[in-house]
Amino acid sequence: MASTTSRFPHPITLAVDIGGTGMKLMALDARGNPLTERLRTPTPNPATPGLMLAALDKMRKEIPKCDRVSVGFPGVIKQGKTLTAANLHPSWVGFPLRNTLEKRWQLPVHLANDAAVQGYGAISGRGVELVLTLGTGLGSALFTDGHLCPGLELGHHPWLKGNTYEDFLGRRGLKKFGKKRWNRLLEKAITQTAMTFNWDRLYLGGGNAKEINFKLPSYVSTISNEDGLFGGVALWRFQG
Ligand code: BGC
């Protein structure tokens, strides 16, 4: 275990970002400053709760003592349960992740959709703000004046030719269509979501945001992969 956290402002948050390809962990002080490196381990295959929790246990041993936990999960979350998990093993459906982690780690846990956590770390809290994360899946989170509209799953919404947004813009789409076409599709999606949601600002995050090769309009910005973890402190503020 890494050194003590006693000299840093508490509460210390253990921020966990669960992804379809990788799982990340970081300790943050009360102001949201990182106290550790961002640790990453590949998501086990099959991506079952048992194997993934064991991998998280192992990474957690590298992190100093924390007071509470924030988790971003790639699926719909209700009442601490994971209701969908499109890019993980189906045994996640209905899994009581919050209670399981609270018992396992003996710490209070807040749990939310991964794009929502990322959004909490990035938004201004003014107007209509949409966050899209470009990773294994396509994450989406919509905020009005800083309030999350829970449960938006734009990634699974039909879009072009009977395919979903995620089919085009998720990892499978990037692989299938190549970087050039994927970028054109992303430009199209920006226009489409502007017409659908009339957002004031759009944030693009996730591991594949680095593949964007066109000039973004001034009201669209990219956010760092670390925001997926930094949002962990804000999650406690909003859900606290
Ligand atoms: C899931 C979303 C998630 C996104 C990014 C989608 O397949 O349905 O809940 O936010 O992937 O991980």
Coordinates of N, CA and C and ligand atoms in Angstrom, one line a residue:
M1 N 0.8 -1.2 0.0 CA 0.0 0.0 0.0 C 0.9 1.3 0.0
A2 N 0.4 2.3 -0.8 CA 1.2 3.5 -0.9 C 1.1 4.3 0.5
S3 N 1.9 5.4 0.6 CA 2.1 6.1 1.8 C 0.8 6.7 2.4
T4 N 0.8 7.2 3.6 CA -0.4 7.7 4.3 C -0.9 9.0 3.6
T5 N -2.2 9.2 3.9 CA -2.9 10.4 3.3 C -3.2 11.4 4.3
S6 N -2.6 11.3 5.6 CA -3.0 12.1 6.7 C -2.8 13.6 6.5
R7 N -1.8 14.0 5.7 CA -1.5 15.4 5.6 C -2.3 16.1 4.5
F8 N -3.2 15.3 3.8 CA -4.0 15.9 2.7 C -5.4 16.2 3.2
P9 N -6.1 17.2 2.5 CA -7.5 17.5 3.0 C -8.4 16.3 2.7
H10 N -9.1 15.9 3.8 CA -10.0 14.8 3.8 C -11.4 15.4 3.5
P11 N -12.4 14.6 3.0 CA -12.3 13.2 2.7 C -11.5 12.8 1.4
I12 N -10.8 11.7 1.5 CA -10.1 11.2 0.4 C -11.0 10.3 -0.4
T13 N -11.1 10.5 -1.7 CA -12.0 9.7 -2.5 C -11.2 8.7 -3.4
L14 N -11.6 7.4 -3.3 CA -11.1 6.5 -4.2 C -12.0 6.5 -5.5
A15 N -11.4 7.0 -6.6 CA -12.2 7.1 -7.8 C -12.0 5.9 -8.7
V16 N -13.0 5.3 -9.1 CA -12.9 4.1 -9.9 C -13.7 4.3 -11.2
D17 N -13.0 4.0 -12.3 CA -13.6 4.2 -13.6 C -13.6 2.8 -14.3
I18 N -14.8 2.2 -14.4 CA -14.9 0.8 -15.0 C -15.2 1.0 -16.5
G19 N -14.4 0.4 -17.3 CA -14.6 0.5 -18.8 C -14.7 -0.9 -19.4
G20 N -15.1 -0.9 -20.6 CA -15.2 -2.2 -21.3 C -13.8 -2.7 -21.7
T21 N -12.8 -1.8 -21.8 CA -11.5 -2.3 -22.2 C -10.5 -2.2 -21.0
G22 N -10.7 -1.1 -20.2 CA -9.7 -1.0 -19.0 C -10.5 -0.5 -17.8
M23 N -9.9 -0.7 -16.6 CA -10.4 -0.2 -15.4 C -9.4 0.6 -14.7
K24 N -9.8 1.8 -14.3 CA -8.8 2.8 -13.7 C -9.1 3.2 -12.3
L25 N -8.1 3.5 -11.6 CA -8.3 3.8 -10.2 C -7.3 5.0 -9.8
M26 N -7.8 5.9 -8.9 CA -7.0 7.0 -8.5 C -7.5 7.5 -7.1
A27 N -6.6 8.0 -6.3 CA -7.1 8.6 -5.0 C -7.0 10.1 -5.2
L28 N -8.1 10.8 -4.7 CA -8.2 12.3 -4.9 C -8.4 12.9 -3.5
D29 N -7.8 14.0 -3.3 CA -8.1 14.7 -2.0 C -9.4 15.5 -2.1
A30 N -9.8 16.1 -1.0 CA -11.1 16.8 -0.9 C -11.3 17.8 -2.0
R31 N -10.2 18.4 -2.5 CA -10.3 19.4 -3.5 C -10.2 18.8 -4.9
G32 N -10.1 17.5 -5.0 CA -10.1 16.9 -6.3 C -8.7 16.7 -6.9
N33 N -7.7 17.1 -6.0 CA -6.3 16.9 -6.5 C -5.9 15.4 -6.4
P34 N -5.2 14.9 -7.5 CA -4.8 13.5 -7.4 C -3.7 13.3 -6.4
L35 N -3.8 12.2 -5.7 CA -2.8 11.8 -4.7 C -2.0 10.6 -5.1
T36 N -2.4 10.0 -6.2 CA -1.7 8.9 -6.8 C -1.7 9.0 -8.3
E37 N -0.9 8.2 -8.9 CA -1.0 8.0 -10.4 C -2.3 7.4 -10.7
R38 N -2.7 7.5 -12.0 CA -3.9 6.8 -12.5 C -3.5 5.4 -12.8
L39 N -3.9 4.5 -12.0 CA -3.6 3.0 -12.2 C -4.6 2.5 -13.2
R40 N -4.1 1.6 -14.1 CA -5.0 1.0 -15.1 C -4.7 -0.5 -15.2
T41 N -5.8 -1.3 -15.4 CA -5.6 -2.7 -15.6 C -6.6 -3.1 -16.7
P42 N -6.3 -4.0 -17.6 CA -7.2 -4.4 -18.7 C -8.5 -5.0 -18.0
T43 N -9.6 -4.8 -18.6 CA -10.8 -5.4 -18.1 C -10.7 -6.9 -18.4
P44 N -10.9 -7.8 -17.4 CA -10.8 -9.2 -17.7 C -11.8 -9.7 -18.7
N45 N -11.5 -10.8 -19.3 CA -12.3 -11.5 -20.3 C -12.5 -12.9 -19.9
P46 N -13.7 -13.4 -19.6 CA -15.0 -12.7 -19.6 C -15.1 -11.6 -18.6
A47 N -15.8 -10.5 -18.9 CA -15.9 -9.4 -18.0 C -17.1 -9.6 -17.0
T48 N -16.9 -10.6 -16.1 CA -17.9 -10.9 -15.2 C -17.7 -10.1 -13.9
P49 N -18.7 -9.9 -13.0 CA -18.5 -9.2 -11.8 C -17.4 -9.8 -10.9
G50 N -17.4 -11.2 -10.8 CA -16.4 -11.8 -10.0 C -14.9 -11.5 -10.4
L51 N -14.7 -11.7 -11.7 CA -13.3 -11.4 -12.2 C -12.9 -9.9 -12.1
M52 N -13.9 -9.1 -12.4 CA -13.6 -7.6 -12.4 C -13.4 -7.1 -11.0
L53 N -14.2 -7.6 -10.0 CA -14.0 -7.2 -8.7 C -12.7 -7.7 -8.1
A54 N -12.3 -8.9 -8.5 CA -11.0 -9.4 -8.0 C -9.9 -8.5 -8.6
A55 N -10.0 -8.1 -9.8 CA -8.9 -7.2 -10.4 C -8.9 -5.8 -9.7
L56 N -10.1 -5.3 -9.4 CA -10.2 -4.0 -8.7 C -9.5 -4.2 -7.3
D57 N -9.8 -5.3 -6.6 CA -9.3 -5.5 -5.2 C -7.7 -5.4 -5.3
K58 N -7.2 -6.0 -6.4 CA -5.7 -6.1 -6.5 C -5.2 -4.7 -6.7
M59 N -5.8 -3.9 -7.6 CA -5.3 -2.5 -7.8 C -5.5 -1.6 -6.6
R60 N -6.5 -1.9 -5.9 CA -6.8 -1.0 -4.7 C -5.7 -1.1 -3.6
K61 N -5.0 -2.3 -3.6 CA -3.9 -2.5 -2.7 C -2.8 -1.5 -2.9
E62 N -2.7 -0.9 -4.1 CA -1.6 0.0 -4.5 C -1.9 1.4 -4.0
I63 N -3.2 1.6 -3.5 CA -3.7 3.0 -3.3 C -3.7 3.2 -1.8
P64 N -3.3 4.4 -1.3 CA -3.4 4.7 0.2 C -4.8 4.6 0.7
K65 N -4.9 4.7 2.0 CA -6.2 4.5 2.7 C -7.2 5.7 2.2
C66 N -8.4 5.4 1.8 CA -9.4 6.4 1.4 C -10.5 6.4 2.4
D67 N -11.4 7.4 2.3 CA -12.5 7.5 3.2 C -13.8 7.1 2.5
R68 N -13.8 7.2 1.1 CA -15.1 6.9 0.4 C -14.7 6.5 -1.0
V69 N -15.7 6.0 -1.7 CA -15.5 5.5 -3.1 C -16.5 6.1 -4.1
S70 N -16.0 6.5 -5.3 CA -16.9 6.9 -6.4 C -16.7 5.9 -7.5
V71 N -17.7 5.4 -8.1 CA -17.6 4.5 -9.2 C -18.3 5.0 -10.5
G72 N -17.7 5.0 -11.6 CA -18.3 5.2 -12.9 C -18.4 3.9 -13.6
F73 N -19.6 3.5 -14.0 CA -19.9 2.2 -14.6 C -20.5 2.3 -16.0
P74 N -20.1 1.5 -16.9 CA -20.6 1.7 -18.3 C -22.0 1.0 -18.5
G75 N -23.0 1.6 -17.9 CA -24.3 1.1 -18.0 C -25.3 1.9 -17.2
V76 N -26.5 1.6 -17.3 CA -27.6 2.3 -16.6 C -27.5 1.9 -15.1
I77 N -27.6 2.9 -14.2 CA -27.5 2.6 -12.8 C -28.8 3.1 -12.1
K78 N -29.4 2.2 -11.3 CA -30.5 2.7 -10.5 C -30.4 2.0 -9.2
Q79 N -30.6 2.9 -8.1 CA -30.6 2.4 -6.7 C -29.4 1.5 -6.5
G80 N -28.2 1.9 -7.0 CA -27.0 1.2 -6.7 C -26.8 -0.1 -7.4
K81 N -27.7 -0.4 -8.4 CA -27.6 -1.6 -9.1 C -27.2 -1.3 -10.6
T82 N -26.5 -2.2 -11.2 CA -26.2 -2.0 -12.6 C -27.2 -2.7 -13.5
L83 N -28.1 -1.9 -14.1 CA -29.2 -2.4 -14.8 C -28.9 -2.9 -16.3
T84 N -27.9 -2.3 -16.9 CA -27.5 -2.7 -18.2 C -25.9 -2.7 -18.2
A85 N -25.4 -3.5 -19.2 CA -23.9 -3.5 -19.3 C -23.6 -4.0 -20.7
A86 N -23.9 -3.2 -21.7 CA -23.8 -3.6 -23.1 C -22.5 -4.2 -23.5
N87 N -21.4 -3.7 -22.9 CA -20.1 -4.1 -23.4 C -19.3 -5.0 -22.3
L88 N -20.1 -5.5 -21.3 CA -19.5 -6.4 -20.3 C -20.4 -7.7 -20.3
H89 N -20.1 -8.6 -19.4 CA -20.8 -9.9 -19.3 C -22.2 -9.6 -18.9
P90 N -23.2 -10.4 -19.5 CA -24.6 -10.1 -19.1 C -24.9 -10.4 -17.6
S91 N -24.0 -11.1 -16.9 CA -24.3 -11.3 -15.5 C -24.2 -10.0 -14.6
W92 N -23.8 -8.9 -15.3 CA -23.9 -7.6 -14.6 C -25.3 -7.1 -14.5
V93 N -26.2 -7.5 -15.3 CA -27.6 -7.0 -15.3 C -28.2 -7.3 -14.0
G94 N -28.6 -6.2 -13.3 CA -29.3 -6.3 -12.0 C -28.3 -6.6 -10.8
F95 N -27.0 -6.4 -11.0 CA -26.0 -6.7 -10.0 C -26.0 -5.5 -8.9
P96 N -26.0 -5.9 -7.6 CA -26.0 -4.8 -6.6 C -24.6 -4.3 -6.3
L97 N -24.0 -3.5 -7.3 CA -22.6 -3.2 -7.2 C -22.3 -2.3 -5.9
R98 N -23.2 -1.3 -5.7 CA -22.9 -0.4 -4.5 C -22.8 -1.2 -3.2
N99 N -23.8 -2.0 -2.9 CA -23.8 -2.8 -1.7 C -22.6 -3.8 -1.6
T100 N -22.3 -4.4 -2.8 CA -21.2 -5.4 -2.8 C -19.9 -4.7 -2.5
L101 N -19.6 -3.5 -3.1 CA -18.4 -2.8 -2.8 C -18.3 -2.3 -1.4
E102 N -19.5 -1.8 -0.9 CA -19.5 -1.3 0.5 C -19.1 -2.4 1.5
K103 N -19.6 -3.6 1.2 CA -19.3 -4.7 2.1 C -17.8 -5.1 2.0
R104 N -17.4 -5.2 0.7 CA -16.1 -5.7 0.4 C -15.0 -4.7 0.9
W105 N -15.2 -3.4 0.7 CA -14.1 -2.5 1.0 C -14.4 -1.7 2.3
Q106 N -15.5 -2.0 2.9 CA -15.9 -1.3 4.2 C -15.8 0.2 4.1
L107 N -16.3 0.8 3.0 CA -16.3 2.2 2.7 C -17.6 2.6 2.1
P108 N -18.1 3.8 2.3 CA -19.3 4.3 1.6 C -19.0 4.5 0.1
V109 N -20.0 4.1 -0.7 CA -19.8 4.1 -2.1 C -20.9 4.9 -2.8
H110 N -20.5 5.7 -3.8 CA -21.5 6.3 -4.7 C -21.2 5.7 -6.1
L111 N -22.3 5.5 -6.8 CA -22.1 4.8 -8.1 C -23.0 5.5 -9.1
A112 N -22.4 5.8 -10.3 CA -23.2 6.4 -11.4 C -22.7 5.9 -12.8
N113 N -23.4 6.2 -13.8 CA -23.0 5.9 -15.1 C -21.6 6.6 -15.4
D114 N -20.8 6.0 -16.2 CA -19.4 6.5 -16.4 C -19.4 7.8 -17.1
A115 N -20.3 8.0 -18.1 CA -20.3 9.3 -18.8 C -20.8 10.4 -17.8
A116 N -21.7 10.1 -16.9 CA -22.2 11.1 -16.0 C -21.1 11.5 -15.0
V117 N -20.3 10.5 -14.5 CA -19.2 10.9 -13.6 C -18.2 11.8 -14.4
Q118 N -17.9 11.4 -15.6 CA -17.0 12.2 -16.4 C -17.6 13.6 -16.6
G119 N -18.9 13.7 -16.8 CA -19.5 15.0 -17.0 C -19.4 15.9 -15.7
Y120 N -19.7 15.2 -14.5 CA -19.6 16.0 -13.3 C -18.2 16.7 -13.1
G121 N -17.2 16.0 -13.7 CA -15.8 16.6 -13.6 C -15.6 17.6 -14.6
A122 N -16.4 17.9 -15.6 CA -16.1 18.7 -16.7 C -17.1 19.9 -16.9
I123 N -18.3 19.7 -16.5 CA -19.3 20.7 -16.9 C -19.2 22.1 -16.2
S124 N -19.8 23.1 -16.8 CA -19.7 24.4 -16.1 C -20.9 24.6 -15.2
G125 N -22.0 23.8 -15.3 CA -23.1 23.9 -14.5 C -24.1 25.0 -14.9
R126 N -23.9 25.5 -16.2 CA -24.8 26.5 -16.7 C -25.4 26.1 -18.0
G127 N -26.7 26.2 -18.1 CA -27.3 25.9 -19.4 C -27.4 24.4 -19.6
V128 N -27.7 24.0 -20.9 CA -27.8 22.6 -21.3 C -26.4 22.1 -21.8
E129 N -25.9 21.1 -21.1 CA -24.6 20.6 -21.5 C -24.7 19.1 -21.7
L130 N -24.1 18.7 -22.8 CA -24.1 17.3 -23.2 C -22.7 16.7 -23.2
V131 N -22.5 15.6 -22.6 CA -21.2 14.9 -22.6 C -21.3 13.6 -23.4
L132 N -20.4 13.4 -24.4 CA -20.4 12.2 -25.1 C -19.0 11.6 -24.9
T133 N -19.0 10.3 -24.5 CA -17.7 9.7 -24.4 C -17.4 8.6 -25.5
L134 N -16.3 8.7 -26.1 CA -15.9 7.9 -27.2 C -14.9 6.8 -26.8
G135 N -15.5 5.7 -26.4 CA -14.6 4.6 -25.9 C -15.1 3.3 -26.5
T136 N -15.0 2.3 -25.7 CA -15.6 1.0 -26.1 C -17.0 1.2 -26.6
G137 N -17.8 1.8 -25.7 CA -19.2 2.2 -26.1 C -19.2 3.7 -26.3
L138 N -20.4 4.2 -26.6 CA -20.6 5.6 -26.7 C -21.4 6.0 -25.5
G139 N -20.8 6.8 -24.6 CA -21.5 7.2 -23.4 C -22.1 8.6 -23.6
S140 N -23.2 8.8 -22.8 CA -23.9 10.1 -23.0 C -24.4 10.6 -21.6
A141 N -24.3 11.9 -21.4 CA -24.9 12.4 -20.1 C -25.3 13.8 -20.4
L142 N -26.6 14.1 -20.0 CA -27.2 15.4 -20.3 C -27.4 16.2 -19.0
F143 N -26.9 17.4 -18.9 CA -27.1 18.2 -17.7 C -27.8 19.5 -18.0
T144 N -28.7 19.9 -17.1 CA -29.3 21.3 -17.3 C -29.0 22.0 -16.0
D145 N -28.3 23.1 -16.1 CA -27.8 23.9 -15.0 C -27.2 23.0 -14.0
G146 N -26.4 22.1 -14.4 CA -25.6 21.2 -13.5 C -26.4 20.0 -13.0
H147 N -27.7 19.9 -13.4 CA -28.4 18.7 -12.9 C -28.5 17.7 -14.0
L148 N -28.1 16.5 -13.5 CA -28.1 15.3 -14.5 C -29.5 14.9 -14.8
C149 N -29.8 14.6 -16.1 CA -31.0 13.9 -16.5 C -30.6 12.5 -16.6
P150 N -30.9 11.6 -15.5 CA -30.4 10.3 -15.5 C -31.0 9.3 -16.6
G151 N -30.2 8.4 -17.0 CA -30.7 7.3 -17.8 C -30.6 7.6 -19.3
L152 N -30.0 8.7 -19.8 CA -29.9 8.9 -21.2 C -28.9 7.9 -21.8
E153 N -29.4 7.1 -22.8 CA -28.5 6.1 -23.4 C -28.5 6.4 -24.9
L154 N -27.9 7.5 -25.3 CA -27.9 7.9 -26.7 C -27.2 6.9 -27.6
G155 N -26.2 6.2 -27.0 CA -25.4 5.2 -27.7 C -26.3 4.1 -28.3
H156 N -27.4 3.8 -27.7 CA -28.2 2.7 -28.2 C -29.5 3.2 -28.9
H157 N -29.5 4.5 -29.2 CA -30.6 5.1 -30.0 C -30.3 4.8 -31.5
P158 N -31.4 4.4 -32.2 CA -31.2 4.2 -33.7 C -30.8 5.6 -34.3
W159 N -29.9 5.5 -35.3 CA -29.4 6.7 -36.0 C -29.5 6.5 -37.5
L160 N -28.5 6.0 -38.1 CA -28.5 6.0 -39.6 C -28.7 4.5 -40.0
K161 N -29.5 4.3 -41.0 CA -29.7 3.0 -41.6 C -29.9 1.9 -40.6
G162 N -30.7 2.2 -39.6 CA -31.1 1.2 -38.6 C -30.0 0.8 -37.6
N163 N -28.8 1.5 -37.7 CA -27.8 1.3 -36.7 C -27.9 2.3 -35.6
T164 N -27.2 2.0 -34.5 CA -27.3 2.9 -33.4 C -26.0 3.9 -33.5
Y165 N -26.1 4.9 -32.7 CA -25.0 5.8 -32.6 C -23.7 5.1 -32.2
E166 N -23.9 4.1 -31.2 CA -22.7 3.4 -30.7 C -22.1 2.5 -31.8
D167 N -23.0 1.9 -32.7 CA -22.5 1.1 -33.8 C -21.5 1.9 -34.6
F168 N -21.7 3.2 -34.8 CA -20.8 4.0 -35.6 C -19.7 4.6 -34.9
L169 N -20.0 5.1 -33.6 CA -19.0 5.9 -33.0 C -18.2 5.2 -31.8
G170 N -18.7 4.0 -31.4 CA -18.0 3.3 -30.4 C -16.7 2.6 -31.0
R171 N -16.0 1.8 -30.2 CA -14.8 1.2 -30.7 C -15.0 0.3 -31.9
R172 N -16.1 -0.4 -32.0 CA -16.4 -1.3 -33.1 C -16.6 -0.4 -34.4
G173 N -17.2 0.7 -34.3 CA -17.4 1.6 -35.4 C -16.1 2.2 -36.0
L174 N -15.2 2.6 -35.0 CA -13.9 3.1 -35.4 C -13.1 2.1 -36.2
K175 N -13.2 0.8 -35.7 CA -12.5 -0.3 -36.3 C -13.1 -0.6 -37.7
K176 N -14.4 -0.6 -37.8 CA -15.1 -1.0 -39.0 C -14.9 0.1 -40.1
F177 N -15.1 1.3 -39.7 CA -15.2 2.4 -40.7 C -13.9 3.1 -41.0
G178 N -12.9 2.9 -40.0 CA -11.6 3.6 -40.1 C -11.8 5.1 -39.6
K179 N -10.6 5.7 -39.4 CA -10.5 7.0 -38.7 C -11.2 8.1 -39.5
K180 N -11.0 8.1 -40.8 CA -11.5 9.2 -41.6 C -13.0 9.2 -41.6
R181 N -13.6 8.1 -41.9 CA -15.1 8.0 -41.9 C -15.7 8.2 -40.5
W182 N -15.0 7.7 -39.5 CA -15.5 7.8 -38.1 C -15.5 9.3 -37.8
N183 N -14.5 10.1 -38.2 CA -14.5 11.5 -38.0 C -15.6 12.2 -38.7
R184 N -15.9 11.8 -39.9 CA -17.1 12.4 -40.6 C -18.4 12.1 -39.9
L185 N -18.5 10.9 -39.4 CA -19.7 10.5 -38.7 C -19.8 11.3 -37.4
L186 N -18.7 11.5 -36.7 CA -18.8 12.2 -35.5 C -19.2 13.7 -35.8
E187 N -18.7 14.3 -36.8 CA -19.2 15.6 -37.2 C -20.7 15.7 -37.4
K188 N -21.2 14.6 -38.1 CA -22.6 14.5 -38.3 C -23.4 14.4 -37.0
A189 N -22.8 13.6 -36.1 CA -23.5 13.4 -34.8 C -23.5 14.6 -34.0
I190 N -22.5 15.5 -34.1 CA -22.5 16.7 -33.4 C -23.7 17.6 -33.9
T191 N -23.8 17.7 -35.2 CA -24.9 18.4 -35.8 C -26.3 17.8 -35.3
Q192 N -26.4 16.5 -35.4 CA -27.6 15.8 -35.1 C -28.0 16.1 -33.6
T193 N -27.0 15.9 -32.7 CA -27.4 16.1 -31.3 C -27.6 17.6 -30.9
A194 N -27.0 18.5 -31.7 CA -27.3 19.9 -31.5 C -28.8 20.2 -31.8
M195 N -29.3 19.5 -32.9 CA -30.7 19.7 -33.3 C -31.6 19.0 -32.3
T196 N -31.2 17.9 -31.8 CA -32.1 17.1 -30.9 C -32.2 17.7 -29.5
F197 N -31.0 18.1 -28.9 CA -31.0 18.5 -27.5 C -30.9 20.1 -27.3
N198 N -30.5 20.7 -28.4 CA -30.2 22.2 -28.3 C -29.3 22.5 -27.2
W199 N -28.2 21.7 -27.1 CA -27.3 22.0 -26.0 C -26.5 23.3 -26.2
D200 N -26.1 23.9 -25.1 CA -25.2 25.1 -25.2 C -23.8 24.7 -25.3
R201 N -23.4 23.6 -24.7 CA -22.0 23.1 -24.8 C -22.0 21.6 -24.9
L202 N -21.0 21.1 -25.7 CA -20.9 19.7 -25.9 C -19.4 19.4 -25.5
Y203 N -19.3 18.3 -24.7 CA -17.9 17.9 -24.2 C -17.7 16.5 -24.8
L204 N -16.5 16.2 -25.4 CA -16.2 14.9 -26.0 C -15.1 14.3 -25.2
G205 N -15.4 13.2 -24.6 CA -14.3 12.5 -23.8 C -14.1 11.1 -24.2
G206 N -13.5 10.3 -23.3 CA -13.2 8.9 -23.7 C -11.9 8.7 -24.4
G207 N -11.4 7.5 -24.4 CA -10.1 7.2 -24.9 C -10.0 7.5 -26.4
N208 N -11.0 7.5 -27.2 CA -10.9 7.7 -28.6 C -11.1 9.2 -29.0
A209 N -11.3 10.1 -28.0 CA -11.4 11.5 -28.3 C -10.0 12.0 -29.0
K210 N -9.0 11.2 -28.7 CA -7.7 11.6 -29.3 C -7.6 11.4 -30.8
E211 N -8.6 10.6 -31.3 CA -8.6 10.3 -32.7 C -9.3 11.4 -33.5
I212 N -9.9 12.4 -32.8 CA -10.6 13.5 -33.6 C -9.6 14.3 -34.4
N213 N -9.8 14.5 -35.7 CA -8.9 15.2 -36.5 C -9.4 16.4 -37.2
F214 N -10.6 16.9 -36.8 CA -11.1 18.1 -37.4 C -11.3 19.2 -36.4
K215 N -11.4 20.4 -36.8 CA -11.5 21.5 -35.9 C -12.9 21.6 -35.3
L216 N -12.9 21.5 -34.0 CA -14.2 21.5 -33.3 C -14.8 22.9 -33.3
P217 N -16.1 23.1 -33.4 CA -16.7 24.4 -33.2 C -16.4 24.9 -31.8
S218 N -16.5 26.3 -31.6 CA -16.0 26.8 -30.3 C -16.8 26.3 -29.1
Y219 N -18.0 25.9 -29.3 CA -18.9 25.5 -28.2 C -18.7 24.0 -27.9
V220 N -17.8 23.3 -28.6 CA -17.5 21.9 -28.4 C -16.1 21.8 -27.9
S221 N -15.8 21.0 -26.8 CA -14.4 20.8 -26.4 C -14.2 19.4 -26.0
T222 N -12.9 19.0 -26.1 CA -12.6 17.6 -25.6 C -12.2 17.7 -24.1
I223 N -12.4 16.6 -23.4 CA -12.1 16.6 -22.0 C -11.2 15.4 -21.8
S224 N -10.4 15.5 -20.8 CA -9.3 14.5 -20.6 C -9.9 13.2 -20.1
N225 N -9.1 12.1 -20.3 CA -9.5 10.8 -19.8 C -9.6 10.8 -18.3
E226 N -8.7 11.6 -17.7 CA -8.7 11.7 -16.2 C -10.0 12.3 -15.6
D227 N -10.7 13.1 -16.5 CA -12.0 13.6 -16.0 C -12.9 12.5 -15.5
G228 N -12.8 11.3 -16.1 CA -13.6 10.2 -15.7 C -13.4 9.8 -14.2
L229 N -12.2 10.2 -13.7 CA -11.9 10.0 -12.3 C -12.1 11.2 -11.5
F230 N -11.7 12.4 -12.0 CA -11.9 13.6 -11.3 C -13.3 13.9 -10.9
G231 N -14.2 13.5 -11.8 CA -15.7 13.6 -11.5 C -16.1 12.9 -10.3
G232 N -15.3 12.0 -9.8 CA -15.6 11.2 -8.6 C -15.8 12.0 -7.3
V233 N -15.1 13.1 -7.2 CA -15.3 14.0 -6.1 C -16.6 14.8 -6.2
A234 N -16.8 15.3 -7.5 CA -18.1 16.0 -7.7 C -19.3 15.1 -7.5
L235 N -19.1 13.8 -7.8 CA -20.3 12.9 -7.7 C -20.8 12.9 -6.2
W236 N -19.9 13.0 -5.3 CA -20.2 13.1 -3.8 C -20.9 14.4 -3.5
R237 N -20.5 15.4 -4.2 CA -21.1 16.7 -4.0 C -22.6 16.7 -4.5
F238 N -22.8 16.1 -5.6 CA -24.1 16.1 -6.2 C -25.0 15.0 -5.6
Q239 N -24.5 13.9 -5.2 CA -25.3 12.8 -4.7 C -25.2 12.7 -3.2
G240 N -24.2 13.5 -2.6 CA -23.8 13.3 -1.2 C -24.9 13.3 -0.2
Ligands
BGC1 C1 -23.5 2.0 -22.2 C2 -23.5 3.3 -21.5 C3 -22.0 3.8 -21.3 C4 -21.3 3.8 -22.6 C5 -19.8 4.1 -22.4 C6 -22.7 2.1 -23.5 O1 -22.7 0.9 -24.2 O2 -24.8 1.6 -22.5 O3 -24.2 3.2 -20.3 O4 -22.0 5.0 -20.7 O5 -21.3 2.5 -23.2 O6 -19.2 3.3 -21.5

